[in-house]
PDB file of N, CA and C in Angstrom:
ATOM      1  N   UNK G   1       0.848  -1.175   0.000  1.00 60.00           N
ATOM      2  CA  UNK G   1       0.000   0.000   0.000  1.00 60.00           C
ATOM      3  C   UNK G   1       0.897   1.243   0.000  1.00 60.00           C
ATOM      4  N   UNK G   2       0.199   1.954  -0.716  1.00 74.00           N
ATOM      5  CA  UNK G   2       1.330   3.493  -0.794  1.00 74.00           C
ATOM      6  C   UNK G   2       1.049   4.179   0.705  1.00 74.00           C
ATOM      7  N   UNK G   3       2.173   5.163   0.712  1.00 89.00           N
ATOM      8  CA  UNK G   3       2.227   5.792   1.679  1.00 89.00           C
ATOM      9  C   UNK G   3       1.882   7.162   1.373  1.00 89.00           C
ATOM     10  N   UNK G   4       0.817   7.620   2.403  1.00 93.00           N
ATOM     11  CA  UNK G   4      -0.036   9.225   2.212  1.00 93.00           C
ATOM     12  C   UNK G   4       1.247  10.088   1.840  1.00 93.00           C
ATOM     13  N   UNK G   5       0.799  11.532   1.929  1.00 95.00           N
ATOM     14  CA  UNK G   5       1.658  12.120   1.645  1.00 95.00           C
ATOM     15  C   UNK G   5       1.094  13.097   3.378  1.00 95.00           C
ATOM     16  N   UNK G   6       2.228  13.530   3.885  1.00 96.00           N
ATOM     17  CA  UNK G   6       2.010  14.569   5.301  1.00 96.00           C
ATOM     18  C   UNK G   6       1.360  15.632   4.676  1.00 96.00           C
ATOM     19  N   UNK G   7       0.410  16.213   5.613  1.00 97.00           N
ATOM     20  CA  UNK G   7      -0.010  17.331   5.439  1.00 97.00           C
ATOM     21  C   UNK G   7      -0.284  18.125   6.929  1.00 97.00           C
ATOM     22  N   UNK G   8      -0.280  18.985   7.530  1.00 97.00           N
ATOM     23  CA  UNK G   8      -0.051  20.039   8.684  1.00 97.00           C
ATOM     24  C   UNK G   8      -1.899  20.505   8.298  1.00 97.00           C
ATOM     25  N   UNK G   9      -1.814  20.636   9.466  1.00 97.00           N
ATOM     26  CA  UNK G   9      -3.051  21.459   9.338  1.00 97.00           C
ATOM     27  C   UNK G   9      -3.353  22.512  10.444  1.00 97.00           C
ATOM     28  N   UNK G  10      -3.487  23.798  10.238  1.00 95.00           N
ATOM     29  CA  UNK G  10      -3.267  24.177  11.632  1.00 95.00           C
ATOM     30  C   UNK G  10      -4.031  24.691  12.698  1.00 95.00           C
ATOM     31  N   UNK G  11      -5.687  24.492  11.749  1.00 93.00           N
ATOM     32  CA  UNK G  11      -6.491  25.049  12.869  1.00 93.00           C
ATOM     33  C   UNK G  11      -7.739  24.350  12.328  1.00 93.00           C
ATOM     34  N   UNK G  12      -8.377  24.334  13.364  1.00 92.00           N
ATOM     35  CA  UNK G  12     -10.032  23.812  13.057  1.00 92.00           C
ATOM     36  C   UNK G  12     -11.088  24.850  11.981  1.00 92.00           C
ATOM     37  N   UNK G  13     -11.183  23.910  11.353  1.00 89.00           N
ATOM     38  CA  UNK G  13     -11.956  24.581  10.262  1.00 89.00           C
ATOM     39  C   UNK G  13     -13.418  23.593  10.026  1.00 89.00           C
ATOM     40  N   UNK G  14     -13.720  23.887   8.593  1.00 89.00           N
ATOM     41  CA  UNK G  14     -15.150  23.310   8.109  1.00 89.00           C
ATOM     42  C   UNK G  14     -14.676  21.692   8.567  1.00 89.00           C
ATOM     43  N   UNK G  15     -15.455  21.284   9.261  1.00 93.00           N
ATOM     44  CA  UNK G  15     -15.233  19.143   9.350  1.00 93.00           C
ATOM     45  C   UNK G  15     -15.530  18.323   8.506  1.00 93.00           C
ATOM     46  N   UNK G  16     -16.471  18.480   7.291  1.00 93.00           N
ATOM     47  CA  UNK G  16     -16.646  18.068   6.365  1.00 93.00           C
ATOM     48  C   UNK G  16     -14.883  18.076   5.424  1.00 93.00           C
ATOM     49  N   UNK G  17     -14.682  18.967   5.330  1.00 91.00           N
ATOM     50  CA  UNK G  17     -12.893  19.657   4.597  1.00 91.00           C
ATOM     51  C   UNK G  17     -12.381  18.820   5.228  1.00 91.00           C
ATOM     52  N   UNK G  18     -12.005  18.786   6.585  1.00 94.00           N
ATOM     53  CA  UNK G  18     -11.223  17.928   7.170  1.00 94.00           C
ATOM     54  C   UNK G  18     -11.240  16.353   7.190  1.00 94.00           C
ATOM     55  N   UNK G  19     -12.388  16.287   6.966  1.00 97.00           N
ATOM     56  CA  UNK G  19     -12.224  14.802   6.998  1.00 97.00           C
ATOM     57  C   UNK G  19     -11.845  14.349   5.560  1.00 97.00           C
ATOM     58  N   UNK G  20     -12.419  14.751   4.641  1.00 96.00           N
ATOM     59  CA  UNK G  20     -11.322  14.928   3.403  1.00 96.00           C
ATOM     60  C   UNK G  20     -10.275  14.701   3.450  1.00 96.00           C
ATOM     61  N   UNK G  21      -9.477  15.732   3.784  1.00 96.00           N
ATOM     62  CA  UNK G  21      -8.271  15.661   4.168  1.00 96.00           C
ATOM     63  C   UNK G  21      -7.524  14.939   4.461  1.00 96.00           C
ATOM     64  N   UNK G  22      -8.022  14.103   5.648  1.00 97.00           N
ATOM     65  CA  UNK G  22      -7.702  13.331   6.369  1.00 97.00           C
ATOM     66  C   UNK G  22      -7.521  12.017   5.696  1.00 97.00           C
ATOM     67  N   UNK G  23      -8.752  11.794   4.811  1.00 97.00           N
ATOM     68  CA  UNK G  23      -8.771  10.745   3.900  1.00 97.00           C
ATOM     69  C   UNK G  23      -7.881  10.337   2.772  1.00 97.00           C
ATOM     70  N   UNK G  24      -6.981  11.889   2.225  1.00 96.00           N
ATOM     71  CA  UNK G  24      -6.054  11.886   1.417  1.00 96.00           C
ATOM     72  C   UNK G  24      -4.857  12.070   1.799  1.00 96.00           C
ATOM     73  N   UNK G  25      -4.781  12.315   2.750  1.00 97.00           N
ATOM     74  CA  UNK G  25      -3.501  12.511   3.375  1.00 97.00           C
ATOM     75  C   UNK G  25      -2.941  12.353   4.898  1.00 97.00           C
ATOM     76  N   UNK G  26      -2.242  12.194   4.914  1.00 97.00           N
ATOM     77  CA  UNK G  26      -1.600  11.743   6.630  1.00 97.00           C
ATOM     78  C   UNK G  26      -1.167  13.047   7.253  1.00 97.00           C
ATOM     79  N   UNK G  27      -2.336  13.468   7.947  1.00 98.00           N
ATOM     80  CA  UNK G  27      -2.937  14.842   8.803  1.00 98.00           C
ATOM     81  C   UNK G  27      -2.598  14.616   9.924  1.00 98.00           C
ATOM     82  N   UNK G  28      -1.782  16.143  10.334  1.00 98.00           N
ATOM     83  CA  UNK G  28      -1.650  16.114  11.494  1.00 98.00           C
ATOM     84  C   UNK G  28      -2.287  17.624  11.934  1.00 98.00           C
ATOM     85  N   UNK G  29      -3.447  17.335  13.118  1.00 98.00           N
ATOM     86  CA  UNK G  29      -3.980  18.592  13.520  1.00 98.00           C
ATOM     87  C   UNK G  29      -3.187  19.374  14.433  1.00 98.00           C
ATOM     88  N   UNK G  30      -2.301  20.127  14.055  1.00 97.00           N
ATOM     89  CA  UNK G  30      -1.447  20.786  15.493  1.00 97.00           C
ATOM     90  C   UNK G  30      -2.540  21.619  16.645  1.00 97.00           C
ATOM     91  N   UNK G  31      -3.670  22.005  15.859  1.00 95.00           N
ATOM     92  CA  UNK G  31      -4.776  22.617  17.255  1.00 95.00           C
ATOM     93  C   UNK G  31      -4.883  21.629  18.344  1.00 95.00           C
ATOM     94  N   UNK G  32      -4.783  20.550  18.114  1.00 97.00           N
ATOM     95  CA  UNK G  32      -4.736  19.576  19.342  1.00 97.00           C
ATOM     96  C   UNK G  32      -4.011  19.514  20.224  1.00 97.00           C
ATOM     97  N   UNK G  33      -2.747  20.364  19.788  1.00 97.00           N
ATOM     98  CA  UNK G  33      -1.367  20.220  20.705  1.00 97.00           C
ATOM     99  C   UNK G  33      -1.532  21.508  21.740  1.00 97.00           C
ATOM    100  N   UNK G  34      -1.316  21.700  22.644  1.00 97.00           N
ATOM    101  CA  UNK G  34      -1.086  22.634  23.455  1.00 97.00           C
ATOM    102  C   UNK G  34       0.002  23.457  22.757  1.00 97.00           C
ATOM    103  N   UNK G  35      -0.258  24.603  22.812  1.00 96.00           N
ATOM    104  CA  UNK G  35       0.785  25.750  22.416  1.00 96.00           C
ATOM    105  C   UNK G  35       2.080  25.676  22.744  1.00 96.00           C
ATOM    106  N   UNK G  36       2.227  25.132  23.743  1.00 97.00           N
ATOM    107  CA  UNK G  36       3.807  25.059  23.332  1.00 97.00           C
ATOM    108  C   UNK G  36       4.829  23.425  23.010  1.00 97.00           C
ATOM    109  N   UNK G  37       3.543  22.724  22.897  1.00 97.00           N
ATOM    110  CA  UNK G  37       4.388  21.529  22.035  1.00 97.00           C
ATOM    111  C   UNK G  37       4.256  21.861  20.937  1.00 97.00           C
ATOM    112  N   UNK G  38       3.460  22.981  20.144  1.00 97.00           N
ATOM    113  CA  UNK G  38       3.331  23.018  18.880  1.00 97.00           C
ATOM    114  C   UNK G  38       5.344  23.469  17.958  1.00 97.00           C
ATOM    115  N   UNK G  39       5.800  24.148  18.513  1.00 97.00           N
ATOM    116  CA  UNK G  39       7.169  24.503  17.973  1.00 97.00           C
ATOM    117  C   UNK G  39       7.639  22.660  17.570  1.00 97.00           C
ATOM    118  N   UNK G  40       7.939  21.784  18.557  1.00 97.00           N
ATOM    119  CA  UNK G  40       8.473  20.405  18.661  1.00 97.00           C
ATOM    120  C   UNK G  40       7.023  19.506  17.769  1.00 97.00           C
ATOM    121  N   UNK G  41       6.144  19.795  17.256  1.00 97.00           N
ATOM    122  CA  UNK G  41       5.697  19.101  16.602  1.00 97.00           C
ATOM    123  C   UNK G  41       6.227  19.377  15.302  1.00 97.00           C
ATOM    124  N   UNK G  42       5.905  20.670  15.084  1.00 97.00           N
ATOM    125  CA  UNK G  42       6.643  21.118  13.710  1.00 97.00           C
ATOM    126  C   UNK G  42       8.315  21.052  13.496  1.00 97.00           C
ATOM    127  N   UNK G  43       8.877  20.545  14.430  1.00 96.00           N
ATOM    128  CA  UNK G  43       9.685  20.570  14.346  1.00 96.00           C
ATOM    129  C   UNK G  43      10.197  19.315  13.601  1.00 96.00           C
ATOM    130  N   UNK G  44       9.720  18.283  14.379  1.00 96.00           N
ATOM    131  CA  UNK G  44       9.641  16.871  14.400  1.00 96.00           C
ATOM    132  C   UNK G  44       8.874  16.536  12.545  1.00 96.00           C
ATOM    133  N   UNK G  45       8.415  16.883  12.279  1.00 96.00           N
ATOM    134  CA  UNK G  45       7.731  17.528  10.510  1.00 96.00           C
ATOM    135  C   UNK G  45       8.747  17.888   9.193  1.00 96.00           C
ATOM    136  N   UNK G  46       9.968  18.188  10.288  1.00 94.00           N
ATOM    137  CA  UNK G  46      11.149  18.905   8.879  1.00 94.00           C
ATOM    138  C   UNK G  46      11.611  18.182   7.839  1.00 94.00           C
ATOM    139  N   UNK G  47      11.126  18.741   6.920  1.00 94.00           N
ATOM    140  CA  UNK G  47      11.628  17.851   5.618  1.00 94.00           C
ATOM    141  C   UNK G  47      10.601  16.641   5.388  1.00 94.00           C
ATOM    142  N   UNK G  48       9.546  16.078   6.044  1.00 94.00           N
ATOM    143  CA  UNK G  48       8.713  15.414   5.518  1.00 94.00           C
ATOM    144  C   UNK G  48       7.285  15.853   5.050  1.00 94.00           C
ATOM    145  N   UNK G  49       7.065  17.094   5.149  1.00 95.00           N
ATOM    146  CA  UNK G  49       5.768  17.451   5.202  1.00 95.00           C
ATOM    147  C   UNK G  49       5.729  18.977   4.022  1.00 95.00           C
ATOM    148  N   UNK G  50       5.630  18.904   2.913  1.00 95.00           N
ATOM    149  CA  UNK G  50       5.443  20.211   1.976  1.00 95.00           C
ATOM    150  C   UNK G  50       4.368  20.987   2.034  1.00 95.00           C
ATOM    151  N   UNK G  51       3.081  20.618   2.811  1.00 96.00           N
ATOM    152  CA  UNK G  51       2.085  21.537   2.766  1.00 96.00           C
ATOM    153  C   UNK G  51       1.554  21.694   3.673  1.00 96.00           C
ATOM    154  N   UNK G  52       0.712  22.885   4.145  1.00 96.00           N
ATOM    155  CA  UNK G  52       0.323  23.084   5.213  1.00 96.00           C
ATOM    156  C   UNK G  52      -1.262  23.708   4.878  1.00 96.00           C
ATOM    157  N   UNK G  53      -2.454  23.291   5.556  1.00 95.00           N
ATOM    158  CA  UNK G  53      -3.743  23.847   4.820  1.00 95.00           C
ATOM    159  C   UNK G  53      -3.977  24.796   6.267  1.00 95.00           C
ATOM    160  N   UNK G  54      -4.715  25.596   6.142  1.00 92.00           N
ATOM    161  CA  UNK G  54      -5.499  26.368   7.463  1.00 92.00           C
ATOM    162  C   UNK G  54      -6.546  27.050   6.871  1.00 92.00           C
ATOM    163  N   UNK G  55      -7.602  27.470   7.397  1.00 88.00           N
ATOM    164  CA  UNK G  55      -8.737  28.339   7.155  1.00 88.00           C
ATOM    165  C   UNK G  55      -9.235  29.746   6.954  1.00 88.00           C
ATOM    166  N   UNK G  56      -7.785  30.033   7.117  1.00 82.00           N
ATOM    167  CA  UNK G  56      -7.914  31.758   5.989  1.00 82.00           C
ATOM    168  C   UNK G  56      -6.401  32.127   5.471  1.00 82.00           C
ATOM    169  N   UNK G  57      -6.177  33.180   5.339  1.00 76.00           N
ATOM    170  CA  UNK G  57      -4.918  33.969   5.128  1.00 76.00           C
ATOM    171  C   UNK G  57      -3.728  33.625   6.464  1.00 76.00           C
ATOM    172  N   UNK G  58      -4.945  33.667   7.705  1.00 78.00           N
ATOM    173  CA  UNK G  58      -3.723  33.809   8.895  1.00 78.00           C
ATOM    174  C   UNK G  58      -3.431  32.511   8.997  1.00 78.00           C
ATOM    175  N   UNK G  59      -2.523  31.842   9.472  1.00 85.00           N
ATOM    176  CA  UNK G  59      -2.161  30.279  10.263  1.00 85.00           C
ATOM    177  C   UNK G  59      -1.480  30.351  11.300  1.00 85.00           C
ATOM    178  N   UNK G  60      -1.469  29.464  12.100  1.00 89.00           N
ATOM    179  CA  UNK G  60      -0.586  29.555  13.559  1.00 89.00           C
ATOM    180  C   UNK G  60       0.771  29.903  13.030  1.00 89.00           C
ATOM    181  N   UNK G  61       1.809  30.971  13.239  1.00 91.00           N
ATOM    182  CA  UNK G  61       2.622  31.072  12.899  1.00 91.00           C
ATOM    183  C   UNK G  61       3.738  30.511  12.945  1.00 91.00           C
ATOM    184  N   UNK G  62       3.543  29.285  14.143  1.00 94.00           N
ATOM    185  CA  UNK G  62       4.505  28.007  13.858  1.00 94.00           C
ATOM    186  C   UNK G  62       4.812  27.508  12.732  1.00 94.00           C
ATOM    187  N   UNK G  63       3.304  27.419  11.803  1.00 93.00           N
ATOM    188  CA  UNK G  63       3.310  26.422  10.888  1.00 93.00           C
ATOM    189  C   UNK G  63       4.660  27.063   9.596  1.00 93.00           C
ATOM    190  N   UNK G  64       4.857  28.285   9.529  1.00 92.00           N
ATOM    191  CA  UNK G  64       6.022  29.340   8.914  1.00 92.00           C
ATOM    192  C   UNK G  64       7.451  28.580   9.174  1.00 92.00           C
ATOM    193  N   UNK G  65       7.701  27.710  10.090  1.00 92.00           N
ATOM    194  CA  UNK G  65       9.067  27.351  10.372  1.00 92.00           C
ATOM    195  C   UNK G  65       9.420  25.848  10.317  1.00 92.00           C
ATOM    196  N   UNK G  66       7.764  25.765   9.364  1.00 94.00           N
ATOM    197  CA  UNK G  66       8.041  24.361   8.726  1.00 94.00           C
ATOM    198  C   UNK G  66       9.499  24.095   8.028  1.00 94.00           C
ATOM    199  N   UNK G  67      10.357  23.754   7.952  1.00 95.00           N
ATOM    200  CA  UNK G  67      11.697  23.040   7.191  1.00 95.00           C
ATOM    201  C   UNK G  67      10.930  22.359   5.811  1.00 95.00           C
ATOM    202  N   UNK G  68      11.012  22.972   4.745  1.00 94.00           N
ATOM    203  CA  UNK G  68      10.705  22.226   3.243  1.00 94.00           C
ATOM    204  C   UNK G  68       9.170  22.781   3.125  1.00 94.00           C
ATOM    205  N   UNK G  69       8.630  23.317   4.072  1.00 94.00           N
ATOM    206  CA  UNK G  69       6.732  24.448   3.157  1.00 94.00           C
ATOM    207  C   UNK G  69       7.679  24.589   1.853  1.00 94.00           C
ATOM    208  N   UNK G  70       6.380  23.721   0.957  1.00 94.00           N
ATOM    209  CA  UNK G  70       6.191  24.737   0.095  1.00 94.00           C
ATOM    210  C   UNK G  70       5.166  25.213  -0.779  1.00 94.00           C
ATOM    211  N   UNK G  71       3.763  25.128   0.133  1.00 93.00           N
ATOM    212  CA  UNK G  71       2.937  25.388   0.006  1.00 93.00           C
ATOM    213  C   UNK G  71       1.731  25.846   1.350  1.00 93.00           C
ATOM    214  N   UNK G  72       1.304  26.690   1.329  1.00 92.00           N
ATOM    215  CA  UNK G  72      -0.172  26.809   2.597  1.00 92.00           C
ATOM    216  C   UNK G  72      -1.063  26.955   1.849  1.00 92.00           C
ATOM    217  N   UNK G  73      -2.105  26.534   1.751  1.00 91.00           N
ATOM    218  CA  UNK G  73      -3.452  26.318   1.588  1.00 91.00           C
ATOM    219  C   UNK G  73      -4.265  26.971   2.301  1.00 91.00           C
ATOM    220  N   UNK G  74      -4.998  27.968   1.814  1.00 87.00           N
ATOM    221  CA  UNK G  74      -5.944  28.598   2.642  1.00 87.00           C
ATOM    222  C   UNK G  74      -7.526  28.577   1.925  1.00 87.00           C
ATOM    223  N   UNK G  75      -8.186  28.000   3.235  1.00 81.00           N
ATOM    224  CA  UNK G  75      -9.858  28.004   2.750  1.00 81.00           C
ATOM    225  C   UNK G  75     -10.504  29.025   3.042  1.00 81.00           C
ATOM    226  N   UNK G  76     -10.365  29.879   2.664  1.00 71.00           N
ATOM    227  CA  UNK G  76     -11.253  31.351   2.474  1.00 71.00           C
ATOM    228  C   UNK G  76     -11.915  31.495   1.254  1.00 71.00           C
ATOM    229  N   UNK G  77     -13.009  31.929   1.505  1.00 64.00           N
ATOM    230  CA  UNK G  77     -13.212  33.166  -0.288  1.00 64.00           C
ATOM    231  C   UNK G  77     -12.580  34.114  -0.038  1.00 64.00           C
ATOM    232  N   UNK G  78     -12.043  34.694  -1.485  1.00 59.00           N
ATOM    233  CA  UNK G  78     -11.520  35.410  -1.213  1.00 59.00           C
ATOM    234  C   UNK G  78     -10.406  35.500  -1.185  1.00 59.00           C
ATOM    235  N   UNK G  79      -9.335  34.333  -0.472  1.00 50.00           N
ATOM    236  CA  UNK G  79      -7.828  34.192  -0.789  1.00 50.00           C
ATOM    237  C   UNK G  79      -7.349  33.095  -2.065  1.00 50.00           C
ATOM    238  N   UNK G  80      -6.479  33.917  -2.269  1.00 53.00           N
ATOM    239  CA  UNK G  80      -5.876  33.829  -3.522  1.00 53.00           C
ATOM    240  C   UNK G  80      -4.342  32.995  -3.093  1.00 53.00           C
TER     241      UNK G  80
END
């Protein structure tokens, strides 16, 4: 069986989206983590994980010090 591809996710959004998500990819919700394991989750992420989705323009600004982003995904109207 293939292996998902990582994806970050960084905040609770629509649950319908998420479970999507979840279905295509090997999701990790960092809102679950208490704020300050979130640095050591993302940390622990470097170099395996290229995208990051969240629910507007803003994202936890951890998710920025991903090692290898190279992409955020934002579910807004409106963002581009």
């Amino acid at each position: 069986m293939a292996t998902k591809d990582k994806l970050l996710i960084t905040d609770e959004f629509h649950p319908d989206t998420i479970t999507i998500l979840d279905d295509l990819y090997d999701t990790c919700h960092l809102w679950e983590f208490d704020p300050q394991e979130r640095p050591q989750v993302v940390a622990n992420m470097a170099g395996k994980c290229p995208a990051v989705a969240c629910p507007s323009w803003h994202c936890d600004p951890v998710a920025y010090g991903l090692d290898g982003l190279e992409l955020i995904a934002a579910f807004r109207v409106g963002v581009d």
